[in-house]
DNA sequence: TTGTAAGCGTTATCAA
DNA sequence: TTGATAACGCTTACAA
């Protein structure tokens, strides 16, 4: 059915290994024959069979991204930047929204060259059985894993945000984020916020967003505002949570200074100025790709945790 | 490196073709040998090589979803429902966020069994060169394509929404949506809204959301409200646009009756009651999968447009 | 510069 | 009930 190298070879009156070489621009073939073969291939609509290729070369040039919760804006931005970065390195990225183990197992069967996983804690950890068979790199937080992890230095980020608030004259700060969760990234944000407030001896309140979605954050903020004022500075745990808060910011006497996690461009198209802390997502993406490609090519994993330095972005 | 059938065969003292049969539970192998082989395979952490399988069987049991704009909440919900439905049919779903042609080409090379594409107009149309080589089904709107399309009956949906508004006593209705776009789905919504308003001889206004994102919708609504009131009923073009509107609904004298496109559960977790029109996403998902699986199995495309009947959901 | 042939890991057909 | 073997489409020594 599909056109194969043999078909092209027959048409061109050459052997199929010559076609194979010609199509990958091998110097072992005359320019003239190359041209003829390429033309014919194009015209016959030849589509290389990756299964066959991968079988002999052990390379699929495909990377799997594991992303079970396709719903948070900041992560969406990161994903598309990873896609770009991988493309530049010659890889095709494909994402699975299955649970991490299922997805990784399938990627393994498909003989992909590597996997990137958005780590969210225990339930998202890949077992050695899998990770010893394929290069893996995680975007997550610092913890014991047998594959490399890229993450933001949350501790520093919180410190930067709180210090900025103090510097602007605030004597009280609120944290608005997901307080009751297993998501390790959220837990770290919460914990470091508290720790830094204590160190600075500044008054603080913790407001539970009841989840990571904009909707839940909106509800939570509404009921919070029914009994409280927003009179200090506020730090939000994520872009979506910030958006939930913004539904109600009109209700308060005056807009407080808001710092949000996630360093993405979307903040620029909002009227209310939201300052942000975080690592620019294109930077995170590049790092993830660099580390992955490196472990694919050198074939040695380094079980390191790479901390990316956050920046403050005033708007 | 990776364990192959031959490795297992050697360990078990049988031929590798027996192992192959045993592992797929063929009746041609004794229960006893099967058990032994399966145990060994498990213990050796055997991972089937899909490339080899696909090479001989011409089946990869994988479906590619083309979804270049991973950012709209309603679509996210749909994607995960498609994932579920495909899984039930024995397929693994993988998504690409590349542009449609690139993605489809890669899916072809990877010898996936089929592709689902979220159609958004000309720029999202797959050429015959591709579609004659792999079963494709689109989620889109009615237009000339050489592969089947599933879509919502927008005409009926608009009619339902406008009629509901009229029934509730509104004499004026506003449409809030993406007015200047190439996205064929948005164009159809806009056009049918206007047509039905004219037919009903009801006053209407068109408010441009300046895009499909919540942020742009929010900005647009803000500047609209600076000079206008929201005193009629309103129909929003999508979930995200509705969310953008909600940022400002507190500013109006009273909450108008709002109908939104997209029939998803997220509306249930918002305080402001938003009624919706649309086809439940699990229904759309199931239809897409049914049609795709059917064309894969029967191996014959039907170039039909399948219109799904929308429903009104009051909240 | 081009062609021959082995081999990648499976499945499936046929023979034992 | 099991085992040999050809074939899938391709890459890559190696031979011509």
XYZ file of C-alpha atoms (C1' of nucleotides) in Angstrom:
662
model
C 0.000 0.000 0.000
C 2.351 2.735 1.143
C 5.295 3.533 -1.087
C 8.555 1.947 0.055
C 12.179 2.400 -0.829
C 11.924 -0.589 -3.129
C 9.159 1.037 -5.120
C 11.255 4.108 -5.669
C 14.282 1.979 -6.525
C 12.319 0.088 -9.136
C 11.060 3.296 -10.707
C 14.530 4.776 -10.809
C 16.303 1.661 -11.897
C 18.670 1.603 -8.943
C 19.008 -0.584 -5.873
C 17.054 0.289 -2.791
C 20.100 0.855 -0.678
C 21.071 3.609 -3.059
C 17.677 5.137 -2.554
C 18.108 4.914 1.186
C 21.411 6.735 0.977
C 20.203 9.313 -1.492
C 17.240 10.213 0.674
C 19.479 10.924 3.628
C 21.791 12.990 1.484
C 24.693 10.627 1.833
C 27.906 11.823 0.125
C 28.217 8.319 -1.281
C 25.725 9.068 -4.021
C 26.167 11.326 -7.067
C 24.297 14.568 -7.028
C 22.614 13.565 -10.241
C 21.176 10.289 -8.962
C 20.277 11.946 -5.693
C 18.276 14.576 -7.478
C 16.494 12.028 -9.611
C 15.659 9.838 -6.621
C 14.492 12.693 -4.459
C 12.259 13.940 -7.199
C 10.741 10.557 -7.726
C 10.243 10.083 -3.997
C 8.478 13.395 -3.722
C 6.332 12.667 -6.701
C 5.398 9.208 -5.458
C 4.614 10.686 -2.058
C 7.046 8.513 -0.178
C 6.544 8.494 3.574
C 9.415 6.987 5.546
C 8.440 4.169 7.853
C 9.582 5.135 11.280
C 8.914 1.693 12.689
C 11.365 0.123 10.302
C 13.858 2.880 10.854
C 13.605 2.717 14.564
C 13.934 -1.050 14.497
C 17.336 -0.926 12.908
C 18.671 2.353 14.229
C 17.285 2.220 17.736
C 16.271 5.857 17.390
C 12.793 7.224 16.865
C 13.612 10.915 17.127
C 10.493 11.248 19.191
C 10.152 12.448 22.751
C 7.157 11.834 24.972
C 5.861 14.457 27.335
C 3.797 13.215 30.259
C 1.223 15.743 31.237
C -1.822 14.290 32.954
C -3.441 17.587 33.921
C -3.657 19.543 30.688
C -5.354 22.491 32.151
C -3.144 25.019 33.720
C -2.214 28.004 31.663
C 1.347 28.321 32.881
C 2.064 24.706 32.079
C 0.541 25.080 28.650
C 3.009 27.786 27.854
C 5.858 25.653 29.110
C 4.745 22.700 27.023
C 4.715 24.635 23.822
C 8.123 26.027 24.547
C 9.463 22.554 25.168
C 7.962 21.572 21.861
C 9.863 24.338 20.118
C 13.126 23.560 21.823
C 12.898 19.872 20.971
C 12.058 20.621 17.396
C 15.200 22.683 17.101
C 17.156 19.640 18.272
C 15.527 17.463 15.650
C 12.976 15.730 17.833
C 9.245 15.445 17.464
C 7.337 15.903 20.687
C 4.195 14.084 21.522
C 2.178 14.398 24.698
C 0.170 11.922 26.688
C -2.505 12.965 29.125
C -2.627 9.519 30.683
C -1.395 8.841 34.171
C 2.413 8.872 34.286
C 3.061 5.153 34.587
C 0.740 4.147 31.779
C 2.092 6.884 29.565
C 5.723 6.024 30.233
C 5.093 2.344 29.612
C 3.561 3.152 26.241
C 6.392 5.481 25.338
C 8.732 2.646 26.124
C 6.852 0.273 23.850
C 6.860 2.871 21.115
C 10.623 3.088 21.597
C 10.654 6.826 22.013
C 14.047 8.336 22.682
C 13.224 10.035 25.948
C 10.500 11.316 28.216
C 9.828 14.528 30.044
C 7.494 14.369 33.001
C 5.808 17.126 34.944
C 6.461 15.957 38.449
C 3.824 16.548 41.065
C 4.871 14.259 43.843
C 4.754 10.584 44.712
C 1.893 9.690 42.429
C 3.862 11.011 39.532
C 7.102 9.206 40.165
C 8.319 6.772 37.548
C 9.617 3.407 38.796
C 13.172 2.286 38.135
C 11.807 -0.495 35.978
C 10.922 2.204 33.504
C 13.578 4.820 34.057
C 16.447 2.445 33.571
C 15.140 1.761 30.097
C 14.683 5.261 28.796
C 16.166 8.674 29.545
C 13.815 10.696 31.727
C 13.926 14.224 32.991
C 11.401 15.771 35.331
C 10.161 19.269 35.884
C 9.410 19.309 39.549
C 10.818 19.981 42.928
C 13.796 18.733 44.781
C 13.464 15.182 45.972
C 15.065 11.791 45.695
C 14.665 10.409 42.209
C 16.849 8.358 39.965
C 16.551 10.742 37.075
C 17.475 14.407 36.765
C 15.076 17.093 37.913
C 14.848 20.660 36.812
C 13.085 22.990 39.141
C 12.636 26.523 40.244
C 14.284 27.650 43.416
C 11.028 28.191 45.250
C 12.730 29.233 48.386
C 14.451 32.103 46.693
C 11.335 33.024 44.752
C 9.270 33.379 47.904
C 11.981 35.388 49.551
C 12.106 37.737 46.596
C 8.350 38.233 46.581
C 8.050 38.819 50.299
C 11.004 41.143 50.376
C 9.575 43.136 47.503
C 6.313 43.496 49.396
C 8.069 44.576 52.554
C 10.131 46.992 50.559
C 6.960 48.576 49.220
C 5.852 49.193 52.756
C 3.466 46.331 53.416
C 3.307 45.059 56.971
C 1.049 42.177 56.265
C 1.048 39.596 53.498
C -1.430 36.970 52.397
C -0.705 33.762 50.583
C -3.446 32.589 48.292
C -2.826 29.085 47.082
C -3.647 25.425 47.230
C -3.127 24.555 50.878
C -4.509 21.038 51.129
C -2.880 19.117 48.346
C -0.476 16.333 47.509
C 1.107 18.362 44.760
C 4.603 18.685 46.037
C 5.206 21.916 44.174
C 2.313 23.575 45.942
C 3.408 22.258 49.306
C 6.852 23.723 48.870
C 5.462 27.126 47.920
C 3.257 27.174 50.962
C 5.983 26.042 53.330
C 8.594 28.444 52.109
C 6.115 31.297 52.286
C 5.436 30.579 55.913
C 9.067 30.153 56.744
C 10.110 33.419 55.203
C 7.292 35.324 56.875
C 8.375 33.979 60.212
C 11.958 34.879 59.559
C 10.957 38.393 58.615
C 8.553 38.535 61.592
C 5.835 39.848 59.339
C 2.123 39.178 59.847
C 0.705 36.738 57.335
C -2.470 34.875 56.493
C -2.930 31.691 54.510
C -5.936 31.572 52.214
C -6.874 28.256 50.700
C -7.762 28.361 47.041
C -9.360 24.949 47.290
C -7.522 23.638 44.286
C -5.530 24.859 41.351
C -8.281 25.927 39.009
C -9.444 29.413 38.416
C -12.989 28.475 39.334
C -12.157 27.065 42.727
C -9.862 29.984 43.457
C -12.635 32.371 42.547
C -15.097 30.722 44.910
C -12.574 30.568 47.691
C -11.675 34.225 47.358
C -15.298 35.207 47.317
C -16.045 33.530 50.577
C -12.851 34.838 52.092
C -13.724 38.397 51.166
C -17.127 38.021 52.774
C -15.429 38.178 56.165
C -12.059 39.705 55.526
C -10.365 42.552 53.790
C -7.436 42.323 51.480
C -5.342 45.020 53.046
C -1.860 43.589 52.815
C 0.242 42.456 49.933
C -0.629 39.137 48.411
C 1.308 36.289 46.897
C -0.604 33.891 44.661
C 0.481 30.328 44.068
C -0.086 30.253 40.329
C -1.370 32.051 37.307
C -4.772 30.396 37.440
C -5.203 31.156 41.109
C -4.336 34.763 40.413
C -7.010 34.869 37.758
C -9.521 33.521 40.244
C -8.587 36.252 42.683
C -8.987 38.889 40.013
C -12.667 38.078 39.692
C -13.133 39.822 43.015
C -10.442 42.400 43.153
C -12.989 45.079 42.300
C -14.780 44.333 45.530
C -11.904 45.429 47.682
C -11.288 49.003 48.720
C -8.154 49.225 46.690
C -6.108 46.815 44.655
C -3.342 45.446 46.825
C 0.048 44.645 45.428
C -0.155 41.169 44.001
C 2.703 38.854 43.236
C 2.013 35.739 41.322
C 3.981 32.642 40.719
C 4.608 31.677 37.085
C 6.577 33.863 34.825
C 4.525 33.976 31.669
C 3.580 36.531 29.081
C -0.139 36.246 29.706
C 0.258 38.620 32.640
C 1.093 41.348 30.190
C -2.375 41.289 28.695
C -4.226 41.832 31.950
C -5.263 45.291 33.015
C -4.646 44.893 36.707
C -0.895 44.965 37.134
C 0.222 41.621 38.466
C 3.845 41.323 39.363
C 5.320 37.901 39.045
C 8.122 35.769 40.385
C 9.474 32.775 38.650
C 11.747 31.532 35.956
C 10.764 32.486 32.420
C 9.193 29.411 30.901
C 11.346 29.410 27.793
C 14.302 29.144 30.076
C 12.869 26.170 31.938
C 11.998 24.548 28.629
C 15.480 24.955 27.256
C 17.035 23.489 30.359
C 14.752 20.467 30.313
C 15.593 19.820 26.693
C 19.305 20.342 27.163
C 19.477 17.869 29.993
C 17.339 15.303 28.211
C 19.220 15.500 24.942
C 22.447 15.260 26.845
C 21.437 12.083 28.638
C 20.203 10.613 25.369
C 23.416 11.355 23.600
C 25.942 10.569 26.286
C 23.804 7.701 27.492
C 24.577 8.431 31.114
C 22.076 9.751 33.602
C 23.081 12.279 36.159
C 20.773 12.139 39.098
C 21.145 15.766 39.848
C 18.648 18.385 40.900
C 19.066 21.530 38.875
C 17.748 24.638 40.563
C 16.774 27.502 38.309
C 17.085 31.006 39.666
C 13.817 32.958 39.741
C 13.430 36.604 38.876
C 11.021 39.301 39.865
C 9.031 40.960 37.140
C 7.290 44.217 38.036
C 4.378 45.374 35.935
C 19.955 -3.979 25.671
C 16.238 -4.317 26.004
C 14.874 -7.801 26.615
C 13.512 -9.458 23.479
C 11.428 -12.515 22.780
C 14.597 -14.390 22.023
C 16.022 -13.654 25.454
C 12.929 -15.036 27.089
C 12.949 -18.044 24.796
C 16.514 -18.846 25.719
C 15.745 -18.578 29.436
C 12.719 -20.830 29.101
C 14.263 -23.293 26.716
C 11.627 -22.843 24.056
C 11.620 -21.221 20.639
C 10.878 -17.555 20.351
C 7.827 -18.113 18.238
C 6.348 -20.026 21.132
C 7.087 -17.106 23.389
C 5.369 -14.781 20.964
C 2.267 -16.939 20.989
C 2.281 -17.446 24.722
C 2.487 -13.765 25.400
C -0.574 -13.078 23.329
C -2.459 -15.841 25.023
C -2.732 -17.977 21.941
C -4.714 -21.211 22.404
C -1.909 -22.959 20.563
C 0.228 -23.065 23.679
C -0.249 -25.174 26.795
C -1.374 -23.384 29.873
C 1.677 -24.663 31.668
C 4.223 -23.245 29.205
C 2.230 -20.064 28.940
C 2.385 -19.553 32.662
C 6.092 -20.196 32.765
C 6.812 -17.874 29.877
C 4.635 -15.068 31.207
C 6.274 -15.301 34.579
C 9.718 -15.143 33.065
C 8.743 -12.232 30.837
C 7.413 -10.305 33.793
C 10.455 -11.056 35.845
C 12.832 -10.071 33.058
C 10.840 -6.868 32.548
C 10.053 -7.567 28.933
C 8.792 -4.559 27.013
C 7.233 -5.352 23.648
C 8.790 -3.508 20.738
C 6.018 -1.661 19.017
C 8.176 -0.791 16.044
C 8.748 -4.425 15.244
C 5.132 -5.246 15.865
C 3.874 -2.443 13.764
C 6.251 -3.367 10.965
C 4.755 -6.779 10.543
C 1.176 -6.203 11.606
C 0.635 -2.767 10.124
C -1.078 -1.720 13.341
C 0.324 0.509 16.041
C -2.787 0.778 18.203
C -1.975 4.424 18.559
C -4.038 7.426 17.549
C -2.716 10.925 17.104
C -4.684 13.955 18.165
C -3.785 17.221 16.490
C -4.342 20.100 18.801
C -2.211 23.136 18.042
C -3.834 25.498 20.540
C -3.693 23.687 23.850
C -5.279 26.404 25.820
C -8.975 26.474 25.809
C -10.726 24.888 28.721
C -13.611 23.406 26.781
C -11.259 21.715 24.370
C -9.173 20.353 27.215
C -12.191 18.596 28.577
C -12.997 17.196 25.170
C -9.452 15.938 24.695
C -9.437 14.008 27.905
C -12.765 12.459 27.074
C -11.478 11.382 23.698
C -8.521 9.852 25.481
C -10.843 7.797 27.662
C -13.004 6.667 24.798
C -10.014 5.580 22.730
C -8.543 3.719 25.634
C -11.729 1.746 25.967
C -11.343 0.722 22.333
C -7.789 -0.425 22.924
C -5.963 2.561 21.519
C -3.349 4.773 23.054
C -3.821 8.445 22.339
C -1.020 10.866 21.872
C -1.308 14.560 21.133
C 0.778 16.904 19.076
C 0.691 20.632 19.554
C 2.440 21.241 16.256
C 0.709 22.774 13.287
C -1.688 20.291 11.680
C 0.306 19.407 8.580
C 3.565 18.809 10.400
C 1.810 16.788 13.057
C -0.094 14.659 10.569
C 3.039 14.005 8.553
C 4.811 12.765 11.657
C 1.883 10.606 12.670
C 2.059 9.089 9.230
C 5.745 8.346 9.590
C 5.129 6.824 12.989
C 2.501 4.655 11.326
C -0.234 5.575 13.744
C -3.609 4.019 13.031
C -5.597 7.205 12.766
C -5.750 10.890 13.516
C -8.261 13.226 15.049
C -7.939 16.888 14.231
C -9.593 19.910 15.810
C -10.625 21.761 12.710
C -10.497 25.519 12.734
C -10.726 26.384 9.082
C -8.546 26.464 6.006
C -5.250 26.594 7.830
C -6.144 23.447 9.622
C -7.193 21.375 6.638
C -5.194 18.261 5.907
C -4.228 17.686 2.261
C -5.342 14.610 0.364
C -1.735 13.510 0.158
C -2.023 12.806 3.850
C -5.648 11.858 4.297
C -5.592 9.149 1.695
C -2.889 7.441 3.699
C -4.444 7.427 7.140
C -7.966 7.559 8.546
C -8.800 11.066 9.732
C -11.777 12.505 11.485
C -12.251 16.158 12.323
C -14.104 18.007 15.004
C -15.171 21.144 13.242
C -17.889 22.714 11.245
C -19.619 21.792 8.073
C -17.505 22.263 4.994
C -16.075 20.377 2.073
C -13.449 17.933 3.235
C -12.472 14.499 2.149
C -12.713 13.045 5.602
C -15.623 12.847 8.024
C -16.433 15.762 10.266
C -18.267 15.758 13.545
C -19.720 19.021 14.626
C -22.300 20.719 16.721
C -25.373 22.074 15.047
C -24.502 25.692 15.745
C -27.547 26.964 14.019
C -29.821 25.096 16.318
C -27.743 25.985 19.348
C -28.020 29.694 18.665
C -31.689 29.400 18.061
C -32.153 27.627 21.363
C -30.183 30.252 23.257
C -31.920 33.229 21.696
C -35.337 31.687 22.095
C -34.634 30.968 25.731
C -33.655 34.585 26.252
C -36.765 35.845 24.506
C -38.840 33.463 26.512
C -37.429 34.952 29.697
C -38.580 38.364 28.594
C -35.471 39.906 27.138
C -35.973 42.325 24.274
C -32.352 42.840 23.534
C -29.475 40.410 23.285
C -25.743 40.810 23.041
C -23.268 38.444 21.490
C -19.858 38.447 23.089
C -17.357 36.542 21.021
C -14.455 36.547 18.651
C -15.671 38.639 15.748
C -12.563 39.135 13.662
C -11.115 35.692 13.204
C -10.353 32.979 10.713
C -11.578 30.307 13.059
C -14.452 28.919 11.119
C -16.231 27.745 14.230
C -16.327 31.266 15.619
C -17.492 32.690 12.327
C -20.403 30.318 12.211
C -21.470 31.170 15.739
C -21.400 34.855 14.966
C -23.268 34.499 11.698
C -25.996 32.290 13.037
C -26.483 34.611 15.989
C -27.069 37.545 13.693
C -29.333 35.596 11.431
C -31.558 34.379 14.218
C -31.795 37.811 15.782
C -32.908 39.226 12.484
C -35.454 36.495 12.001
C -36.840 37.130 15.467
C -36.667 40.906 14.862
C -34.962 41.383 18.187
C -32.441 44.120 18.924
C -28.900 42.853 19.212
C -25.351 44.059 19.658
C -22.109 42.375 18.703
C -19.255 42.766 21.153
C -15.809 41.716 20.022
C -13.840 39.715 22.547
C -10.650 40.374 20.614
C -9.661 36.731 20.629
C -10.507 33.517 22.358
C -8.596 33.893 25.564
C -10.004 34.891 28.886
C -7.584 37.778 29.141
C -8.517 39.386 25.860
C -12.199 38.873 26.604
C -11.745 40.529 29.954
C -10.081 43.586 28.444
C -12.660 43.835 25.726
C -15.547 43.665 28.155
C -13.976 46.262 30.357
C -13.716 48.802 27.604
C -17.181 47.946 26.381
C -18.683 48.513 29.811
C -16.984 51.894 29.994
C -19.504 53.207 27.477
C -22.361 50.743 27.562
C -24.607 48.879 29.882
C -25.314 45.198 29.843
C -29.058 45.373 30.025
C -30.109 42.593 27.704
C -29.436 38.899 27.703
C -26.062 37.797 26.545
C -24.700 34.899 24.581
C -20.995 34.179 24.901
C -19.010 32.379 22.255
C -17.084 30.083 24.565
C -16.273 29.109 28.086
C -13.126 31.195 28.206
C -14.880 34.258 26.849
C -17.553 33.817 29.473
C -14.897 33.749 32.153
C -13.464 36.978 30.820
C -16.891 38.588 31.001
C -17.349 37.423 34.548
C -14.406 39.537 35.659
C -16.657 42.535 35.212
C -20.112 41.300 35.873
C -20.002 42.868 39.301
C -19.711 46.264 37.650
C -23.104 46.059 36.028
C -26.309 47.023 37.770
C -27.553 43.498 37.781
C -26.358 40.225 36.387
C -28.017 39.651 33.039
C -28.995 36.216 31.882
C -25.921 34.700 30.296
C -25.796 31.803 27.904
C -22.471 30.341 27.050
C -21.331 28.012 24.380
C -19.589 24.819 25.500
C -21.334 22.256 27.529
C -18.859 21.420 30.222
C -18.937 20.681 33.897
C -16.733 23.588 34.872
C -19.784 25.845 34.760
C -21.132 24.017 37.758
C -18.369 25.310 39.969
C -18.931 28.974 39.292
C -21.089 31.044 41.564
C -22.697 33.183 38.938
C -25.219 30.966 37.212
C -24.198 30.547 33.604
C -26.579 28.682 31.399
C -25.033 26.855 28.531
C -25.848 25.540 25.112
C -23.937 22.851 23.386
C -23.391 19.155 23.090
C -21.965 17.477 26.181
C -18.315 16.893 25.487
C -18.358 13.217 26.358
C -20.919 12.803 23.647
C -18.799 14.567 21.063
C -15.811 12.504 22.134
C -17.639 9.238 21.771
C -18.884 10.143 18.321
C -15.422 11.113 17.132
C -13.998 7.855 18.359
C -16.816 5.762 16.938
C -16.400 7.237 13.499
C -12.624 6.960 13.560
C -12.563 3.396 14.771
C -15.148 2.527 12.199
C -13.132 3.918 9.320
C -10.034 2.168 10.618
C -11.780 -1.149 10.825
C -13.873 -1.066 7.698
C -11.128 0.752 5.873
C -13.568 2.935 4.019
C -13.966 6.648 4.597
C -17.329 8.231 4.535
C -17.051 11.865 3.727
C -20.056 12.794 5.753
C -20.727 15.686 8.048
C -22.293 14.525 11.269
C -24.290 17.158 13.074
C -24.697 16.721 16.805
C -27.817 18.087 18.425
C -27.178 20.698 21.114
C -29.055 20.985 24.374
C -29.821 23.817 26.723
C -28.589 23.519 30.266
C -30.100 25.917 32.807
C -28.243 26.660 35.995
C 29.758 5.306 -7.212
C 26.460 1.604 -6.734
C 24.763 -3.006 -5.256
C 24.443 -7.121 -2.024
C 23.171 -8.890 2.082
C 22.712 -9.282 7.049
C 20.028 -8.030 10.700
C 16.759 -5.145 13.816
C 12.136 -7.729 16.888
C 7.975 -9.261 15.688
C 4.028 -12.084 13.586
C 2.201 -15.745 11.018
C 2.437 -19.755 8.121
C 3.654 -24.166 7.735
C 6.087 -28.288 8.992
C 7.453 -31.407 12.506
C 1.720 -28.563 20.996
C 5.969 -26.623 19.463
C 9.669 -25.027 16.190
C 11.664 -23.119 11.670
C 11.338 -19.691 8.696
C 9.842 -15.899 5.697
C 8.494 -11.387 5.727
C 7.686 -6.408 7.279
C 10.916 -1.655 5.564
C 14.913 0.042 6.574
C 20.212 0.983 7.662
C 24.777 -0.143 7.111
C 28.923 -2.678 6.517
C 31.131 -4.639 2.840
C 31.764 -6.193 -1.902
C 31.785 -5.117 -6.674
